[in-house]
PDB file of C-alpha atoms in Angstrom:
ATOM      1  CA  MET E   1       9.655 -11.878 -11.095  1.00 56.00           C
ATOM      2  CA  LYS E   2      11.087  -8.203 -10.629  1.00 68.00           C
ATOM      3  CA  THR E   3      14.763  -7.580  -9.687  1.00 82.00           C
ATOM      4  CA  ALA E   4      15.946  -6.189  -6.480  1.00 86.00           C
ATOM      5  CA  ARG E   5      17.066  -3.414  -8.451  1.00 89.00           C
ATOM      6  CA  PHE E   6      13.377  -2.586  -9.230  1.00 92.00           C
ATOM      7  CA  LEU E   7      12.572  -2.829  -5.435  1.00 92.00           C
ATOM      8  CA  GLN E   8      15.295  -0.504  -4.546  1.00 92.00           C
ATOM      9  CA  GLU E   9      13.849   1.964  -6.930  1.00 91.00           C
ATOM     10  CA  GLN E  10      10.759   2.061  -4.829  1.00 91.00           C
ATOM     11  CA  PRO E  11      10.322   4.629  -1.888  1.00 90.00           C
ATOM     12  CA  ILE E  12       9.423   1.714   0.515  1.00 90.00           C
ATOM     13  CA  PHE E  13      12.948   0.070  -0.063  1.00 93.00           C
ATOM     14  CA  GLY E  14      14.960   3.175  -0.749  1.00 91.00           C
ATOM     15  CA  GLY E  15      18.382   3.214   0.637  1.00 93.00           C
ATOM     16  CA  VAL E  16      18.540  -0.655   1.297  1.00 95.00           C
ATOM     17  CA  GLY E  17      21.896  -2.156   0.170  1.00 93.00           C
ATOM     18  CA  ASP E  18      22.138  -4.738  -2.106  1.00 94.00           C
ATOM     19  CA  GLN E  19      23.055  -7.692   0.157  1.00 94.00           C
ATOM     20  CA  ALA E  20      19.991  -6.716   2.390  1.00 95.00           C
ATOM     21  CA  MET E  21      17.674  -6.329  -0.638  1.00 95.00           C
ATOM     22  CA  GLN E  22      18.761 -10.029  -1.499  1.00 94.00           C
ATOM     23  CA  SER E  23      17.624 -10.957   1.757  1.00 94.00           C
ATOM     24  CA  ILE E  24      14.199  -9.204   1.606  1.00 95.00           C
ATOM     25  CA  MET E  25      14.032 -10.729  -1.782  1.00 94.00           C
ATOM     26  CA  LEU E  26      14.007 -14.203  -0.514  1.00 94.00           C
ATOM     27  CA  LEU E  27      11.453 -13.647   1.797  1.00 95.00           C
ATOM     28  CA  MET E  28       8.668 -11.909  -0.693  1.00 95.00           C
ATOM     29  CA  ARG E  29       6.218 -13.818  -2.219  1.00 95.00           C
ATOM     30  CA  GLU E  30       5.168 -13.407  -5.894  1.00 96.00           C
ATOM     31  CA  LEU E  31       1.204 -13.506  -6.442  1.00 97.00           C
ATOM     32  CA  HIS E  32      -1.050 -13.183  -9.526  1.00 98.00           C
ATOM     33  CA  PHE E  33      -4.434 -11.683  -9.815  1.00 98.00           C
ATOM     34  CA  ALA E  34      -6.834 -11.628 -12.853  1.00 98.00           C
ATOM     35  CA  ALA E  35      -8.399  -8.632 -13.923  1.00 98.00           C
ATOM     36  CA  ALA E  36     -11.233  -7.645 -11.422  1.00 96.00           C
ATOM     37  CA  GLU E  37     -10.129 -10.056  -8.801  1.00 97.00           C
ATOM     38  CA  VAL E  38     -10.234  -8.730  -5.260  1.00 95.00           C
ATOM     39  CA  ILE E  39      -6.851  -8.547  -3.809  1.00 94.00           C
ATOM     40  CA  VAL E  40      -7.667  -7.360  -0.375  1.00 91.00           C
ATOM     41  CA  GLN E  41     -11.089  -6.716   1.049  1.00 90.00           C
ATOM     42  CA  GLU E  42     -12.184  -3.909   3.388  1.00 89.00           C
ATOM     43  CA  GLY E  43     -12.627  -4.923   6.732  1.00 84.00           C
ATOM     44  CA  GLU E  44     -10.790  -8.260   6.700  1.00 89.00           C
ATOM     45  CA  ASP E  45      -7.538  -9.013   8.825  1.00 86.00           C
ATOM     46  CA  GLY E  46      -4.370  -8.422   6.712  1.00 86.00           C
ATOM     47  CA  ASP E  47      -0.951  -9.120   7.651  1.00 86.00           C
ATOM     48  CA  SER E  48       1.167  -8.103   4.302  1.00 91.00           C
ATOM     49  CA  LEU E  49       2.247  -5.195   2.180  1.00 92.00           C
ATOM     50  CA  PHE E  50       2.095  -5.562  -1.601  1.00 95.00           C
ATOM     51  CA  VAL E  51       4.292  -4.039  -4.101  1.00 95.00           C
ATOM     52  CA  ILE E  52       2.624  -3.900  -7.712  1.00 96.00           C
ATOM     53  CA  CYS E  53       5.012  -5.284 -10.408  1.00 96.00           C
ATOM     54  CA  SER E  54       3.088  -5.344 -13.372  1.00 97.00           C
ATOM     55  CA  GLY E  55      -0.553  -4.011 -13.792  1.00 98.00           C
ATOM     56  CA  SER E  56      -2.839  -1.699 -11.918  1.00 98.00           C
ATOM     57  CA  VAL E  57      -5.331  -1.804  -9.162  1.00 97.00           C
ATOM     58  CA  GLU E  58      -8.174   0.377  -7.907  1.00 96.00           C
ATOM     59  CA  VAL E  59      -8.723   1.290  -4.243  1.00 92.00           C
ATOM     60  CA  LEU E  60     -12.096   1.302  -3.321  1.00 92.00           C
ATOM     61  CA  LYS E  61     -13.679   2.559   0.050  1.00 88.00           C
ATOM     62  CA  ALA E  62     -17.000   1.614   1.472  1.00 83.00           C
ATOM     63  CA  SER E  63     -19.680   4.340   1.945  1.00 69.00           C
ATOM     64  CA  PRO E  64     -22.788   4.353   3.881  1.00 62.00           C
ATOM     65  CA  VAL E  65     -24.798   4.282   0.682  1.00 59.00           C
ATOM     66  CA  ALA E  66     -22.777   1.651  -1.060  1.00 52.00           C
ATOM     67  CA  ASN E  67     -25.626  -1.221  -0.119  1.00 58.00           C
ATOM     68  CA  GLY E  68     -23.047  -3.937  -0.022  1.00 56.00           C
ATOM     69  CA  THR E  69     -20.957  -3.192  -3.067  1.00 61.00           C
ATOM     70  CA  PHE E  70     -17.727  -2.246  -3.194  1.00 62.00           C
ATOM     71  CA  GLY E  71     -18.055   1.537  -2.762  1.00 78.00           C
ATOM     72  CA  LYS E  72     -16.301   4.579  -4.254  1.00 87.00           C
ATOM     73  CA  ARG E  73     -12.985   4.405  -6.125  1.00 89.00           C
ATOM     74  CA  ILE E  74     -10.635   6.768  -4.301  1.00 87.00           C
ATOM     75  CA  ALA E  75      -7.419   6.046  -6.087  1.00 88.00           C
ATOM     76  CA  VAL E  76      -5.639   3.804  -8.918  1.00 95.00           C
ATOM     77  CA  LEU E  77      -2.392   2.412  -8.238  1.00 94.00           C
ATOM     78  CA  GLN E  78       0.241   1.333 -10.792  1.00 96.00           C
ATOM     79  CA  VAL E  79       3.626  -0.445 -11.152  1.00 96.00           C
ATOM     80  CA  GLY E  80       5.922   0.549  -8.089  1.00 92.00           C
ATOM     81  CA  ASP E  81       2.863   1.593  -5.789  1.00 92.00           C
ATOM     82  CA  VAL E  82       2.646  -0.129  -2.417  1.00 91.00           C
ATOM     83  CA  PHE E  83      -0.583  -1.105  -0.774  1.00 92.00           C
ATOM     84  CA  GLY E  84      -1.267  -2.843   2.679  1.00 87.00           C
ATOM     85  CA  GLU E  85       1.334  -1.052   4.355  1.00 82.00           C
ATOM     86  CA  MET E  86      -1.238   0.395   7.171  1.00 77.00           C
ATOM     87  CA  GLU E  87      -1.834  -3.056   8.511  1.00 75.00           C
ATOM     88  CA  LEU E  88       1.822  -3.533   9.341  1.00 72.00           C
ATOM     89  CA  ILE E  89       2.032  -0.434  11.351  1.00 74.00           C
ATOM     90  CA  ASP E  90      -1.403  -0.191  13.088  1.00 74.00           C
ATOM     91  CA  THR E  91      -2.521  -4.203  12.961  1.00 72.00           C
ATOM     92  CA  GLN E  92      -5.909  -3.061  12.328  1.00 74.00           C
ATOM     93  CA  ARG E  93      -8.194  -4.678   9.747  1.00 82.00           C
ATOM     94  CA  ARG E  94      -7.857  -3.777   6.245  1.00 85.00           C
ATOM     95  CA  SER E  95      -9.220  -0.160   5.510  1.00 83.00           C
ATOM     96  CA  ALA E  96      -9.935  -0.357   1.778  1.00 88.00           C
ATOM     97  CA  THR E  97     -10.706  -3.019  -1.075  1.00 92.00           C
ATOM     98  CA  ILE E  98      -7.887  -3.370  -3.787  1.00 92.00           C
ATOM     99  CA  ARG E  99      -9.181  -4.751  -6.895  1.00 96.00           C
ATOM    100  CA  ALA E 100      -6.986  -5.439 -10.100  1.00 97.00           C
ATOM    101  CA  LEU E 101      -8.118  -3.525 -13.080  1.00 98.00           C
ATOM    102  CA  GLU E 102      -6.121  -5.866 -15.347  1.00 98.00           C
ATOM    103  CA  PRO E 103      -3.956  -8.956 -14.599  1.00 98.00           C
ATOM    104  CA  VAL E 104      -1.695  -7.936 -11.888  1.00 98.00           C
ATOM    105  CA  SER E 105       1.435  -9.287 -10.171  1.00 97.00           C
ATOM    106  CA  VAL E 106       2.680  -8.282  -6.775  1.00 97.00           C
ATOM    107  CA  LEU E 107       5.345  -8.958  -4.340  1.00 96.00           C
ATOM    108  CA  ALA E 108       4.071  -9.280  -0.972  1.00 96.00           C
ATOM    109  CA  LEU E 109       5.855  -8.965   2.434  1.00 94.00           C
ATOM    110  CA  SER E 110       4.118 -10.193   5.480  1.00 92.00           C
ATOM    111  CA  ASN E 111       4.496  -9.020   9.291  1.00 90.00           C
ATOM    112  CA  ALA E 112       6.220 -12.209   9.989  1.00 93.00           C
ATOM    113  CA  ASP E 113       8.819 -11.178   6.992  1.00 94.00           C
ATOM    114  CA  LEU E 114       9.394  -7.739   8.579  1.00 91.00           C
ATOM    115  CA  PHE E 115       9.807  -9.324  12.023  1.00 93.00           C
ATOM    116  CA  GLN E 116      12.520 -11.726  10.685  1.00 95.00           C
ATOM    117  CA  ILE E 117      14.374  -8.711   9.068  1.00 95.00           C
ATOM    118  CA  TYR E 118      14.135  -6.894  12.497  1.00 94.00           C
ATOM    119  CA  GLU E 119      15.666  -9.848  14.259  1.00 96.00           C
ATOM    120  CA  SER E 120      18.363 -10.735  11.456  1.00 95.00           C
ATOM    121  CA  ASP E 121      19.053  -6.975  10.428  1.00 96.00           C
ATOM    122  CA  PRO E 122      17.735  -4.055  12.682  1.00 95.00           C
ATOM    123  CA  GLN E 123      19.425  -1.400  10.741  1.00 95.00           C
ATOM    124  CA  THR E 124      17.499  -2.251   7.728  1.00 95.00           C
ATOM    125  CA  PHE E 125      14.487  -2.929   9.646  1.00 94.00           C
ATOM    126  CA  THR E 126      14.776   0.790  10.924  1.00 93.00           C
ATOM    127  CA  LEU E 127      15.341   2.122   7.515  1.00 93.00           C
ATOM    128  CA  LEU E 128      11.910   0.097   6.314  1.00 93.00           C
ATOM    129  CA  ALA E 129      10.248   1.496   9.056  1.00 90.00           C
ATOM    130  CA  LEU E 130      11.565   4.935   8.289  1.00 92.00           C
ATOM    131  CA  ASN E 131      10.338   4.749   4.891  1.00 91.00           C
ATOM    132  CA  LEU E 132       6.931   3.328   5.488  1.00 88.00           C
ATOM    133  CA  ALA E 133       6.459   6.254   7.866  1.00 86.00           C
ATOM    134  CA  ARG E 134       7.458   8.557   4.944  1.00 88.00           C
ATOM    135  CA  GLU E 135       4.852   6.935   2.633  1.00 84.00           C
ATOM    136  CA  LEU E 136       2.088   7.153   5.290  1.00 80.00           C
ATOM    137  CA  SER E 137       3.033  10.742   5.952  1.00 80.00           C
ATOM    138  CA  ARG E 138       3.324  11.720   2.287  1.00 82.00           C
ATOM    139  CA  ARG E 139      -0.520  10.199   1.825  1.00 74.00           C
ATOM    140  CA  LEU E 140      -1.778  12.142   4.871  1.00 77.00           C
ATOM    141  CA  ARG E 141      -0.519  14.988   3.332  1.00 79.00           C
ATOM    142  CA  ASN E 142      -2.431  14.338  -0.148  1.00 77.00           C
ATOM    143  CA  ILE E 143      -5.544  13.767   1.766  1.00 73.00           C
ATOM    144  CA  ASP E 144      -5.066  17.133   3.761  1.00 72.00           C
ATOM    145  CA  ASP E 145      -4.611  18.920   0.369  1.00 70.00           C
ATOM    146  CA  LEU E 146      -7.626  17.000  -0.696  1.00 72.00           C
ATOM    147  CA  ALA E 147      -9.849  18.062   2.002  1.00 74.00           C
ATOM    148  CA  VAL E 148      -8.773  21.761   1.884  1.00 77.00           C
ATOM    149  CA  HIS E 149      -9.482  21.850  -1.995  1.00 68.00           C
ATOM    150  CA  TYR E 150     -12.793  20.349  -1.342  1.00 71.00           C
ATOM    151  CA  MET E 151     -13.760  22.624   1.527  1.00 79.00           C
ATOM    152  CA  ALA E 152     -12.446  25.358  -0.488  1.00 80.00           C
ATOM    153  CA  THR E 153     -14.954  24.217  -3.638  1.00 82.00           C
ATOM    154  CA  ASN E 154     -18.156  23.326  -1.588  1.00 78.00           C
ATOM    155  CA  SER E 155     -17.982  26.257   0.903  1.00 68.00           C
ATOM    156  CA  ARG E 156     -21.145  28.186   1.313  1.00 61.00           C
ATOM    157  CA  PRO E 157     -20.796  31.986   2.124  1.00 59.00           C
ATOM    158  CA  ASP E 158     -21.301  32.910   5.563  1.00 57.00           C
ATOM    159  CA  PRO E 159     -24.920  33.950   5.953  1.00 56.00           C
ATOM    160  CA  SER E 160     -24.199  37.004   8.516  1.00 55.00           C
TER     161      SER E 160
END
């Protein structure tokens, strides 16, 4: 299992003190997945975020032309990356499928775990919520940049 120090080095847990991190570690579950195993399925209910401790995963997004397949790869996540955090914020269904590219181990933190942190340590909860917001903001900026790049490379001259 990864150490508290490993987690503290990840943006989602940045600024969390040693004692609080030890408490969080007690709540987290270590899970293991085989290569090609689906960890999270798009459209399913979800209540946990996952931190990748070893291995890598691909993020797949369904498309209208996917015909029941997993869809298009939109990202590859590595050790230290987080996925599943959106469901902790907006309580919607999973927005993408996550599939292991190789054997993967993750640490999972559920919504119930997060609520337990809220009740026992509001200051750490606030820091985690702020870190989650920063991560989501960073991803939104990346999507904005990709959209601008796509529009610039696929735009047609104005016919007028």
